[in-house]
Short mmCIF file of C-alpha atoms in Angstrom, two decimals:
data_model
loop_
_atom_site.label_atom_id
_atom_site.label_comp_id
_atom_site.label_asym_id
_atom_site.label_seq_id
_atom_site.Cartn_x
_atom_site.Cartn_y
_atom_site.Cartn_z
CA MET A 1141 -27.43 0.76 -89.79
CA THR A 1142 -25.13 -1.02 -92.26
CA LEU A 1143 -23.48 -4.30 -91.41
CA LEU A 1144 -20.06 -4.48 -89.84
CA SER A 1145 -17.76 -7.18 -91.11
CA ILE A 1146 -14.91 -6.03 -88.81
CA LYS A 1147 -15.17 -5.17 -85.11
CA TYR A 1148 -11.99 -3.76 -83.64
CA THR A 1149 -10.83 -2.25 -80.38
CA ARG A 1150 -7.19 -2.17 -79.39
CA SER A 1151 -5.98 -5.72 -78.70
CA SER A 1152 -9.25 -7.20 -79.97
CA LEU A 1153 -10.27 -8.06 -83.52
CA LEU A 1154 -13.47 -9.88 -84.55
CA ILE A 1155 -14.58 -10.68 -88.09
CA LEU A 1156 -17.99 -11.71 -89.30
CA ASP A 1157 -17.64 -15.29 -90.53
CA GLN A 1158 -18.75 -15.03 -94.14
CA LEU A 1159 -18.77 -18.78 -94.60
CA ALA A 1160 -21.70 -18.96 -92.15
CA LEU A 1161 -23.73 -16.27 -93.91
CA PRO A 1162 -26.53 -15.75 -94.77
CA HIS A 1163 -28.00 -18.20 -92.25
CA THR A 1164 -25.96 -17.34 -89.15
CA SER A 1165 -24.15 -14.16 -88.06
CA THR A 1166 -21.12 -15.29 -86.11
CA TYR A 1167 -18.09 -13.18 -85.19
CA VAL A 1168 -14.79 -15.02 -85.06
CA PRO A 1169 -11.86 -13.73 -82.97
CA ILE A 1170 -8.59 -13.03 -84.78
CA LEU A 1171 -5.84 -13.32 -82.18
CA SER A 1172 -2.78 -13.44 -84.41
CA THR A 1173 -1.47 -13.06 -87.95
CA SER A 1174 -1.75 -16.82 -88.29
CA ASP A 1175 -5.47 -16.57 -87.56
CA ALA A 1176 -5.76 -13.81 -90.16
CA PHE A 1177 -3.88 -15.84 -92.78
CA ALA A 1178 -6.20 -18.78 -92.25
CA ALA A 1179 -9.33 -16.58 -92.34
CA ILE A 1180 -8.26 -14.95 -95.59
CA ARG A 1181 -7.28 -18.22 -97.31
CA SER A 1182 -10.52 -19.90 -96.28
CA MET A 1183 -12.54 -16.83 -97.30
CA ARG A 1184 -14.05 -16.30 -93.87
CA VAL A 1185 -13.12 -12.74 -94.74
CA ARG A 1186 -12.98 -11.63 -98.41
CA GLY A 1187 -13.05 -8.53 -100.52
CA ALA A 1188 -9.82 -6.71 -101.33
CA PRO A 1189 -10.25 -3.80 -98.89
CA ALA A 1190 -11.45 -6.01 -96.01
CA ILE A 1191 -8.57 -8.43 -96.55
CA ALA A 1192 -6.05 -5.60 -96.24
CA ILE A 1193 -7.65 -4.20 -93.12
CA VAL A 1194 -7.95 -7.55 -91.33
CA ALA A 1195 -4.34 -8.46 -92.17
CA ALA A 1196 -3.06 -5.09 -90.92
CA LEU A 1197 -5.11 -5.20 -87.72
CA SER A 1198 -4.17 -8.79 -86.92
CA LEU A 1199 -0.55 -7.72 -86.56
CA ALA A 1200 -1.71 -4.67 -84.57
CA VAL A 1201 -3.42 -7.04 -82.11
CA GLU A 1202 -0.18 -8.95 -81.65
CA LEU A 1203 1.94 -5.82 -81.26
CA ALA A 1204 -0.41 -3.79 -79.05
CA ASP A 1205 -0.05 -6.07 -76.06
CA PRO A 1206 2.17 -9.12 -76.64
CA LEU A 1207 1.09 -11.31 -73.74
CA ASP A 1208 2.88 -14.36 -75.05
CA PRO A 1209 6.30 -14.37 -73.34
CA GLY A 1210 7.85 -15.95 -76.41
CA LEU A 1211 6.58 -13.16 -78.66
CA ALA A 1212 7.50 -10.45 -76.16
CA ALA A 1213 11.07 -11.77 -76.13
CA GLN A 1214 11.17 -11.44 -79.95
CA LEU A 1215 10.22 -7.75 -79.70
CA ALA A 1216 12.94 -6.52 -77.32
CA THR A 1217 14.38 -3.79 -79.57
CA ALA A 1218 13.12 -1.41 -82.26
CA GLN A 1219 14.82 -3.47 -84.96
CA ASP A 1220 13.30 -6.65 -83.52
CA VAL A 1221 9.84 -5.17 -84.02
CA VAL A 1222 10.68 -4.13 -87.59
CA GLY A 1223 11.95 -7.60 -88.41
CA TYR A 1224 8.88 -9.28 -86.95
CA ALA A 1225 6.49 -6.88 -88.71
CA VAL A 1226 8.18 -7.28 -92.09
CA LYS A 1227 8.19 -11.08 -91.83
CA SER A 1228 4.56 -11.22 -90.70
CA LEU A 1229 3.33 -8.81 -93.40
CA GLY A 1230 5.23 -10.73 -96.08
CA ARG A 1231 3.46 -13.95 -95.17
CA LEU A 1232 0.06 -12.26 -95.03
CA VAL A 1233 0.55 -10.89 -98.56
CA GLU A 1234 0.83 -14.50 -99.79
CA SER A 1235 -2.70 -15.31 -98.55
CA ARG A 1236 -4.44 -13.79 -101.62
CA PRO A 1237 -1.97 -12.89 -104.40
CA THR A 1238 -4.37 -11.13 -106.82
CA ALA A 1239 -5.72 -8.46 -104.44
CA VAL A 1240 -3.37 -5.51 -104.50
CA ASN A 1241 -4.79 -3.66 -101.48
CA LEU A 1242 -3.09 -6.10 -99.11
CA ARG A 1243 0.29 -5.66 -100.79
CA ASP A 1244 -0.16 -1.87 -100.82
CA ALA A 1245 -1.05 -1.77 -97.11
CA ALA A 1246 1.87 -4.03 -96.19
CA GLY A 1247 4.31 -1.84 -98.09
CA LYS A 1248 3.10 1.34 -96.43
CA LEU A 1249 3.15 -0.17 -92.95
CA GLU A 1250 6.61 -1.58 -93.48
CA GLY A 1251 7.86 1.83 -94.55
CA LEU A 1252 6.36 3.48 -91.47
CA VAL A 1253 7.93 1.10 -88.96
CA ARG A 1254 11.32 1.31 -90.69
CA ALA A 1255 11.16 5.10 -90.53
CA GLU A 1256 10.18 5.08 -86.88
CA ALA A 1257 12.93 2.60 -85.98
CA GLY A 1258 15.46 4.85 -87.69
CA ARG A 1259 14.40 7.87 -85.63
CA GLU A 1260 16.78 8.95 -82.86
CA GLY A 1261 15.51 7.68 -79.53
CA ALA A 1262 13.21 5.06 -81.07
CA SER A 1263 12.33 2.07 -78.92
CA ALA A 1264 10.54 -1.21 -79.32
CA GLN A 1265 7.49 0.41 -77.70
CA SER A 1266 7.54 3.42 -80.02
CA VAL A 1267 7.75 1.23 -83.14
CA ARG A 1268 4.93 -0.97 -81.91
CA GLU A 1269 2.81 2.06 -81.19
CA CYS A 1270 3.62 3.56 -84.58
CA TYR A 1271 2.42 0.39 -86.32
CA VAL A 1272 -0.76 0.02 -84.27
CA LYS A 1273 -1.86 3.63 -84.84
CA ALA A 1274 -1.18 3.37 -88.58
CA ALA A 1275 -3.25 0.17 -88.90
CA GLU A 1276 -6.08 1.78 -86.92
CA ARG A 1277 -6.05 4.79 -89.26
CA MET A 1278 -6.44 2.44 -92.22
CA LEU A 1279 -9.66 1.12 -90.72
CA GLY A 1280 -11.16 4.61 -90.37
CA ASP A 1281 -9.88 5.79 -93.73
CA ASP A 1282 -11.45 2.86 -95.55
CA VAL A 1283 -14.96 3.71 -94.33
CA ARG A 1284 -14.57 7.39 -95.31
CA ASP A 1285 -13.14 6.43 -98.68
CA ASN A 1286 -16.02 4.08 -99.39
CA GLU A 1287 -18.61 6.73 -98.57
CA ALA A 1288 -16.86 9.10 -100.98
CA ILE A 1289 -16.78 6.39 -103.67
CA GLY A 1290 -20.51 5.90 -103.26
CA ARG A 1291 -21.19 9.62 -103.51
CA TYR A 1292 -19.04 10.22 -106.58
CA GLY A 1293 -20.33 7.18 -108.40
CA ALA A 1294 -23.98 8.06 -107.74
CA GLU A 1295 -23.48 11.67 -108.81
CA TRP A 1296 -21.76 10.57 -112.02
CA LEU A 1297 -24.63 8.29 -112.92
CA MET A 1298 -27.32 10.80 -112.01
CA GLU A 1299 -25.71 13.46 -114.16
CA ARG A 1300 -25.29 11.26 -117.24
CA GLU A 1301 -28.10 8.73 -117.05
CA MET A 1302 -31.12 10.64 -115.72
CA SER A 1303 -32.95 12.83 -118.22
CA GLY A 1304 -36.37 14.40 -117.72
CA GLU A 1305 -38.34 11.38 -118.87
CA GLU A 1306 -36.29 9.14 -116.64
CA SER A 1307 -36.65 11.19 -113.47
CA ASP A 1308 -38.46 8.33 -111.72
CA GLY A 1309 -35.17 6.54 -111.18
CA ILE A 1310 -32.68 4.10 -112.59
CA THR A 1311 -31.86 0.42 -112.19
CA VAL A 1312 -28.39 -1.09 -111.99
CA LEU A 1313 -26.77 -4.51 -112.05
CA THR A 1314 -23.92 -5.57 -109.79
CA HIS A 1315 -21.72 -8.64 -109.36
CA CYS A 1316 -20.19 -10.52 -106.41
CA ASN A 1317 -20.17 -8.74 -103.05
CA THR A 1318 -18.70 -5.25 -102.74
CA GLY A 1319 -20.48 -3.90 -99.70
CA SER A 1320 -19.88 -3.67 -95.98
CA LEU A 1321 -18.90 -7.34 -95.92
CA ALA A 1322 -16.06 -6.75 -98.42
CA THR A 1323 -14.73 -3.57 -96.82
CA ALA A 1324 -14.44 -1.86 -93.46
CA GLY A 1325 -17.92 -0.47 -94.08
CA TYR A 1326 -20.44 0.94 -96.63
CA GLY A 1327 -18.82 -0.68 -99.66
CA THR A 1328 -17.44 0.26 -103.07
CA ALA A 1329 -19.78 -0.76 -105.91
CA LEU A 1330 -22.50 -1.47 -103.37
CA GLY A 1331 -21.63 1.88 -101.81
CA VAL A 1332 -22.69 3.49 -105.10
CA VAL A 1333 -25.93 1.53 -104.89
CA ARG A 1334 -26.47 2.68 -101.31
CA SER A 1335 -25.88 6.29 -102.32
CA LEU A 1336 -28.35 6.04 -105.22
CA HIS A 1337 -30.91 4.59 -102.80
CA ALA A 1338 -30.20 7.35 -100.25
CA ALA A 1339 -30.83 9.95 -102.97
CA GLY A 1340 -34.16 8.34 -103.78
CA VAL A 1341 -33.27 7.62 -107.42
CA LEU A 1342 -32.72 3.84 -107.32
CA ARG A 1343 -35.57 1.81 -108.74
CA ARG A 1344 -33.94 -1.57 -108.17
CA VAL A 1345 -30.58 -3.31 -108.11
CA TYR A 1346 -30.17 -6.68 -109.77
CA TYR A 1347 -27.34 -8.81 -108.46
CA THR A 1348 -25.80 -12.02 -109.73
CA GLU A 1349 -25.59 -15.11 -107.55
CA THR A 1350 -21.86 -15.11 -108.48
CA ARG A 1351 -20.87 -18.70 -109.03
CA PRO A 1352 -19.08 -20.72 -107.95
CA TYR A 1353 -18.85 -19.35 -104.38
CA ASN A 1354 -22.20 -17.53 -104.46
CA GLN A 1355 -21.02 -14.29 -102.89
CA GLY A 1356 -23.95 -12.52 -104.48
CA ALA A 1357 -26.61 -14.95 -103.30
CA ARG A 1358 -25.14 -15.36 -99.82
CA LEU A 1359 -23.66 -11.95 -99.06
CA THR A 1360 -24.96 -9.20 -101.36
CA GLY A 1361 -28.52 -10.41 -100.95
CA PHE A 1362 -28.00 -10.51 -97.17
CA GLU A 1363 -26.82 -6.89 -97.16
CA LEU A 1364 -29.52 -5.53 -99.47
CA ILE A 1365 -32.32 -7.23 -97.50
CA HIS A 1366 -30.78 -5.95 -94.26
CA ASP A 1367 -30.79 -2.38 -95.61
CA GLY A 1368 -34.23 -2.58 -97.21
CA ILE A 1369 -32.93 -1.81 -100.73
CA PRO A 1370 -35.18 -3.09 -103.56
CA ALA A 1371 -33.24 -5.95 -105.11
CA THR A 1372 -33.64 -9.01 -107.32
CA MET A 1373 -31.17 -11.87 -107.73
CA ILE A 1374 -30.38 -13.52 -111.05
CA THR A 1375 -28.08 -16.36 -111.99
CA ASP A 1376 -24.88 -15.36 -113.73
CA SER A 1377 -26.14 -16.81 -117.01
CA MET A 1378 -29.26 -14.64 -116.95
CA ALA A 1379 -27.37 -11.32 -117.32
CA ALA A 1380 -27.65 -11.22 -121.12
CA ALA A 1381 -31.38 -11.89 -121.03
CA LEU A 1382 -31.83 -9.29 -118.32
CA LEU A 1383 -30.23 -6.55 -120.40
CA GLN A 1384 -32.02 -7.69 -123.54
CA LEU A 1385 -35.52 -7.88 -122.03
CA LYS A 1386 -35.55 -5.44 -119.12
CA ARG A 1387 -33.06 -2.72 -120.03
CA LYS A 1388 -35.70 -0.33 -121.38
CA PRO A 1389 -38.74 -1.16 -119.26
CA GLU A 1390 -36.77 -1.02 -116.02
CA ASN A 1391 -34.30 1.64 -117.18
CA ILE A 1392 -31.16 -0.41 -116.48
CA ARG A 1393 -28.43 2.19 -116.94
CA ALA A 1394 -25.26 0.69 -115.50
CA VAL A 1395 -23.32 -2.35 -114.44
CA ILE A 1396 -21.28 -1.48 -111.33
CA VAL A 1397 -18.55 -3.79 -110.05
CA GLY A 1398 -15.68 -3.69 -107.62
CA ALA A 1399 -12.04 -4.62 -108.24
CA ASP A 1400 -9.25 -6.64 -106.75
CA ARG A 1401 -6.62 -4.93 -108.85
CA VAL A 1402 -6.65 -2.16 -111.45
CA ALA A 1403 -3.59 -1.98 -113.68
CA ALA A 1404 -2.04 1.36 -114.70
CA ASN A 1405 -3.83 1.26 -118.07
CA GLY A 1406 -7.24 0.54 -116.48
CA ASP A 1407 -7.39 -3.21 -117.08
CA THR A 1408 -9.27 -4.58 -114.09
CA ALA A 1409 -9.04 -7.92 -112.27
CA ASN A 1410 -12.25 -8.75 -110.45
CA LYS A 1411 -14.42 -11.73 -109.58
CA ILE A 1412 -14.76 -14.26 -112.36
CA GLY A 1413 -17.67 -13.29 -114.59
CA THR A 1414 -16.91 -9.56 -114.59
CA TYR A 1415 -15.38 -9.63 -118.07
CA ALA A 1416 -18.54 -11.25 -119.48
CA LEU A 1417 -20.70 -8.56 -117.91
CA ALA A 1418 -18.50 -5.83 -119.44
CA ILE A 1419 -18.97 -7.34 -122.91
CA LEU A 1420 -22.73 -7.52 -122.40
CA ALA A 1421 -22.88 -3.93 -121.11
CA ARG A 1422 -21.05 -2.65 -124.18
CA HIS A 1423 -23.33 -4.60 -126.55
CA HIS A 1424 -26.47 -3.25 -124.86
CA ASN A 1425 -25.21 0.35 -124.55
CA VAL A 1426 -25.13 0.26 -120.75
CA LYS A 1427 -22.46 2.05 -118.73
CA PHE A 1428 -19.85 -0.17 -117.07
CA LEU A 1429 -18.27 1.26 -113.91
CA VAL A 1430 -15.50 -0.05 -111.70
CA ALA A 1431 -15.67 1.23 -108.10
CA ALA A 1432 -12.52 0.91 -106.00
CA PRO A 1433 -10.29 2.95 -103.70
CA ARG A 1434 -6.98 4.19 -105.05
CA THR A 1435 -5.24 1.49 -103.00
CA THR A 1436 -6.64 -1.01 -105.53
CA ILE A 1437 -4.90 0.78 -108.42
CA ASP A 1438 -1.46 -0.71 -109.07
CA LEU A 1439 0.59 1.70 -111.15
CA ASN A 1440 3.48 -0.77 -111.13
CA THR A 1441 1.36 -3.25 -113.10
CA LYS A 1442 1.23 -1.77 -116.57
CA SER A 1443 -1.59 -3.95 -117.94
CA GLY A 1444 -3.83 -6.86 -117.07
CA ASN A 1445 -1.43 -9.25 -118.80
CA ALA A 1446 0.83 -9.00 -115.74
CA ILE A 1447 -1.84 -9.78 -113.16
CA VAL A 1448 -1.51 -13.17 -111.49
CA ILE A 1449 -4.90 -14.90 -111.42
CA GLU A 1450 -5.50 -17.05 -108.36
CA GLU A 1451 -6.96 -20.50 -108.98
CA ARG A 1452 -9.19 -21.93 -106.27
CA PRO A 1453 -9.89 -25.58 -105.36
CA PRO A 1454 -12.21 -27.40 -107.79
CA GLN A 1455 -14.39 -28.47 -104.88
CA GLU A 1456 -15.78 -24.94 -104.72
CA MET A 1457 -17.47 -25.70 -108.05
CA THR A 1458 -18.45 -29.33 -107.50
CA MET A 1459 -19.76 -28.94 -103.93
CA MET A 1460 -22.26 -26.57 -102.37
CA LYS A 1461 -23.13 -25.73 -98.78
CA GLY A 1462 -26.49 -24.62 -97.41
CA LEU A 1463 -29.39 -25.28 -95.07
CA ARG A 1464 -31.50 -28.35 -95.71
CA SER A 1465 -35.06 -27.34 -96.48
CA ARG A 1466 -38.40 -29.10 -96.75
CA GLU A 1467 -41.43 -28.45 -98.89
CA ASP A 1468 -44.88 -28.42 -97.35
CA ASP A 1469 -48.10 -29.23 -99.20
CA GLY A 1470 -47.79 -25.99 -101.17
CA SER A 1471 -49.59 -23.70 -98.76
CA LYS A 1472 -46.44 -22.53 -97.03
CA GLY A 1473 -43.83 -23.14 -99.72
CA THR A 1474 -40.28 -24.11 -98.91
CA GLN A 1475 -39.06 -23.79 -95.32
CA THR A 1476 -35.49 -23.96 -94.08
CA LEU A 1477 -34.74 -26.17 -91.14
CA PRO A 1478 -32.69 -25.14 -88.10
CA GLN A 1479 -29.02 -24.23 -88.45
CA SER A 1480 -27.99 -27.69 -87.26
CA HIS A 1481 -29.17 -28.97 -90.65
CA THR A 1482 -26.41 -27.20 -92.62
CA GLU A 1483 -25.06 -29.60 -95.22
CA THR A 1484 -22.46 -29.75 -97.95
CA ILE A 1485 -23.62 -31.65 -101.02
CA SER A 1486 -22.11 -32.71 -104.32
CA ILE A 1487 -23.66 -31.08 -107.43
CA ALA A 1488 -21.40 -32.64 -110.08
CA ALA A 1489 -20.76 -36.11 -111.40
CA ASN A 1490 -18.13 -38.17 -109.58
CA GLY A 1491 -14.78 -37.73 -111.25
CA THR A 1492 -15.59 -34.25 -112.63
CA GLN A 1493 -12.52 -32.17 -113.43
CA ALA A 1494 -13.01 -28.46 -112.89
CA TRP A 1495 -11.08 -25.28 -113.70
CA ASN A 1496 -11.75 -22.61 -111.08
CA PRO A 1497 -10.05 -19.22 -111.64
CA ALA A 1498 -11.17 -16.79 -108.93
CA PHE A 1499 -10.84 -13.70 -111.15
CA ASP A 1500 -10.81 -12.52 -114.73
CA VAL A 1501 -9.41 -9.36 -116.30
CA THR A 1502 -11.67 -6.82 -118.01
CA PRO A 1503 -9.86 -4.77 -120.66
CA ALA A 1504 -9.85 -1.02 -120.08
CA GLU A 1505 -11.59 -0.34 -123.41
CA LEU A 1506 -14.79 -1.89 -121.96
CA ILE A 1507 -14.74 0.30 -118.85
CA ASP A 1508 -16.49 3.70 -118.87
CA GLY A 1509 -15.16 4.98 -115.57
CA VAL A 1510 -13.18 4.07 -112.47
CA VAL A 1511 -14.86 5.48 -109.37
CA THR A 1512 -12.42 6.35 -106.58
CA GLU A 1513 -12.60 8.30 -103.33
CA VAL A 1514 -11.42 11.44 -105.14
CA GLY A 1515 -13.70 11.26 -108.17
CA VAL A 1516 -14.45 9.30 -111.31
CA ALA A 1517 -11.53 8.71 -113.68
CA GLU A 1518 -12.63 8.77 -117.32
CA LYS A 1519 -10.71 8.22 -120.52
CA GLY A 1520 -9.10 11.10 -122.32
CA GLN A 1521 -9.53 12.00 -125.96
CA ASP A 1522 -6.99 9.33 -126.81
CA GLY A 1523 -9.32 6.67 -125.35
CA ARG A 1524 -6.98 5.88 -122.48
CA PHE A 1525 -7.17 6.24 -118.72
CA ASP A 1526 -4.64 8.47 -116.94
CA LEU A 1527 -4.93 6.85 -113.54
CA GLU A 1528 -1.65 8.30 -112.33
CA SER A 1529 -3.22 11.75 -112.28
CA ILE A 1530 -5.81 10.85 -109.64
CA PHE A 1531 -3.08 10.25 -107.11
CA LYS A 1532 -2.19 13.93 -107.41
CA LYS A 1533 -5.70 15.14 -106.58
CA GLN A 1534 -6.34 16.28 -103.03
CA GLU A 1535 -9.98 17.15 -103.50
CA ILE A 1536 -12.40 17.25 -106.40
CA GLU A 1537 -15.48 19.43 -106.66
CA SER A 1538 -18.74 17.58 -107.19
CA SER A 1539 -19.86 17.44 -110.81
CA ILE A 1540 -23.48 17.94 -109.79
CA ASP A 1541 -24.58 21.59 -110.06
CA GLY A 1542 -27.14 23.21 -107.84
CA SER A 1543 -30.05 22.28 -110.10
CA LYS A 1544 -29.48 18.56 -109.56
CA LYS A 1545 -30.51 16.58 -106.53
CA ARG A 1546 -28.10 16.99 -103.65
CA MET A 1547 -26.55 13.74 -102.52
CA PRO A 1548 -27.46 13.14 -98.86
CA SER A 1549 -24.89 11.83 -96.43
CA PRO A 1550 -25.05 8.08 -95.76
CA SER A 1551 -26.61 8.74 -92.35
CA GLU A 1552 -29.58 10.61 -93.86
CA GLY A 1553 -31.09 7.53 -95.50
CA PRO A 1554 -33.44 7.48 -98.47
#
C-alpha cells in the first residue's frame, strides 16, 4: 500500500507532516485556510499537486460545516459565500507563487462557485455544497491522473529503451520527491518508477538527496523503502559521475523529474538542480522526461522567462535538521537515538551569505517528453512542443502493441 500524504473526510483534513519525515510519521489537522497557508509556506506539505489539493480542501473543511458563529455569519447569502471563497483562494495562491497547480485549482473553483451563485434559486447552502463537492472531486481525480501518468511514462520508456539485449530491465534517475507525498497519491515521476517496478522491468532507481532541503533523502527514500523498490541515493553532485561510470553497466536509460510549472513552449520550472540534470542527460545520451498532470501546464506563460522563481530563506542551506546518532565500536555501525534527540545544527561558517532559489527552469530543447495523464507529449518535426493539443485529447490509445509487456494496474504489484 502506498503512502497517503492527505487524509480527508468531509469536515476533516489531515496532512502527513513532511518536516518530521523520515523519522516520525505524524498527521497534522488542517482546520482552516490559515492552517493550510502556514503548512504550505513551512513546507509541511509540498509538491505542486499536493499543495493545490490541500489548499482546496482546507476551504472545503471551512465551508462544509462552519461551526464558528463568526464565520457562519459571513456566509449568510450565496454572494457572501462567493466573496469568502474568492478571498480565501486568493490568499492561498500567494503561499507558493511558482507552482501553477494551485493557481489553476483556485481559478476553476472560483468559476464554479460564481456560476452556482448566479443560478436561479441558488442559496448559501447550495454554493457551499457546490464548492465542497468540486474540491473533493479534485482529490479523486489527482490519484487517477497520477496512475495514468505512471502508466504512460512506463510504456513510453519500455517501447523506446528496451531492446532484446536489454530485456533484463532498465535503471532510471530521479530528483526531489514526486511520489505519494507530493500528490494525492501514487505520484508523477515516482509514479512512472512505480509503474516500471510493477511491470517487472525496473532494475533500480537512483535518487538525489536534493539539497538544500533534502526532499530526496528524507522523502523519496522513505517512499521507496516503504514500497520495497530497489533504490540507491546519491548526492546531487554525483549525478555526472553516475551517468559517466554506471550508465552502460546498469543500463541507465532516463532521468525522470516532476514539475511545478510547464510553460506553453515546454520550458519547465522544477526543483533547483533539475536544469543541471537535463544538461547531463543530453551529454550522456540519456532520455530526459518531465512527468506532470495537465494542471501543471500553464498555456498563459509562453516561456520559462516569465516564470517567477521563489527564493527561500538562506537558513535552509546553512542549517540542517536530523536525529542525533552515535557510533558504536564498529560492530553495529551508526545508530540513531530516540526521536527526542532531533536537533538542528549549523553546517556553514558564521556570517555565511547564501542564495537559495527553490526552482530552476529547464529549457524545452533539453526535454524529450512531457508525460501527462492523457499521454506523452513529444516535439514535432519543427523541434517544438505543441502542448495546447493535449488539452483537446479525451483519450489516447496505449503505444504498446500486443507483443510488448502489458502494464499491470497499480494494485497488481510487481
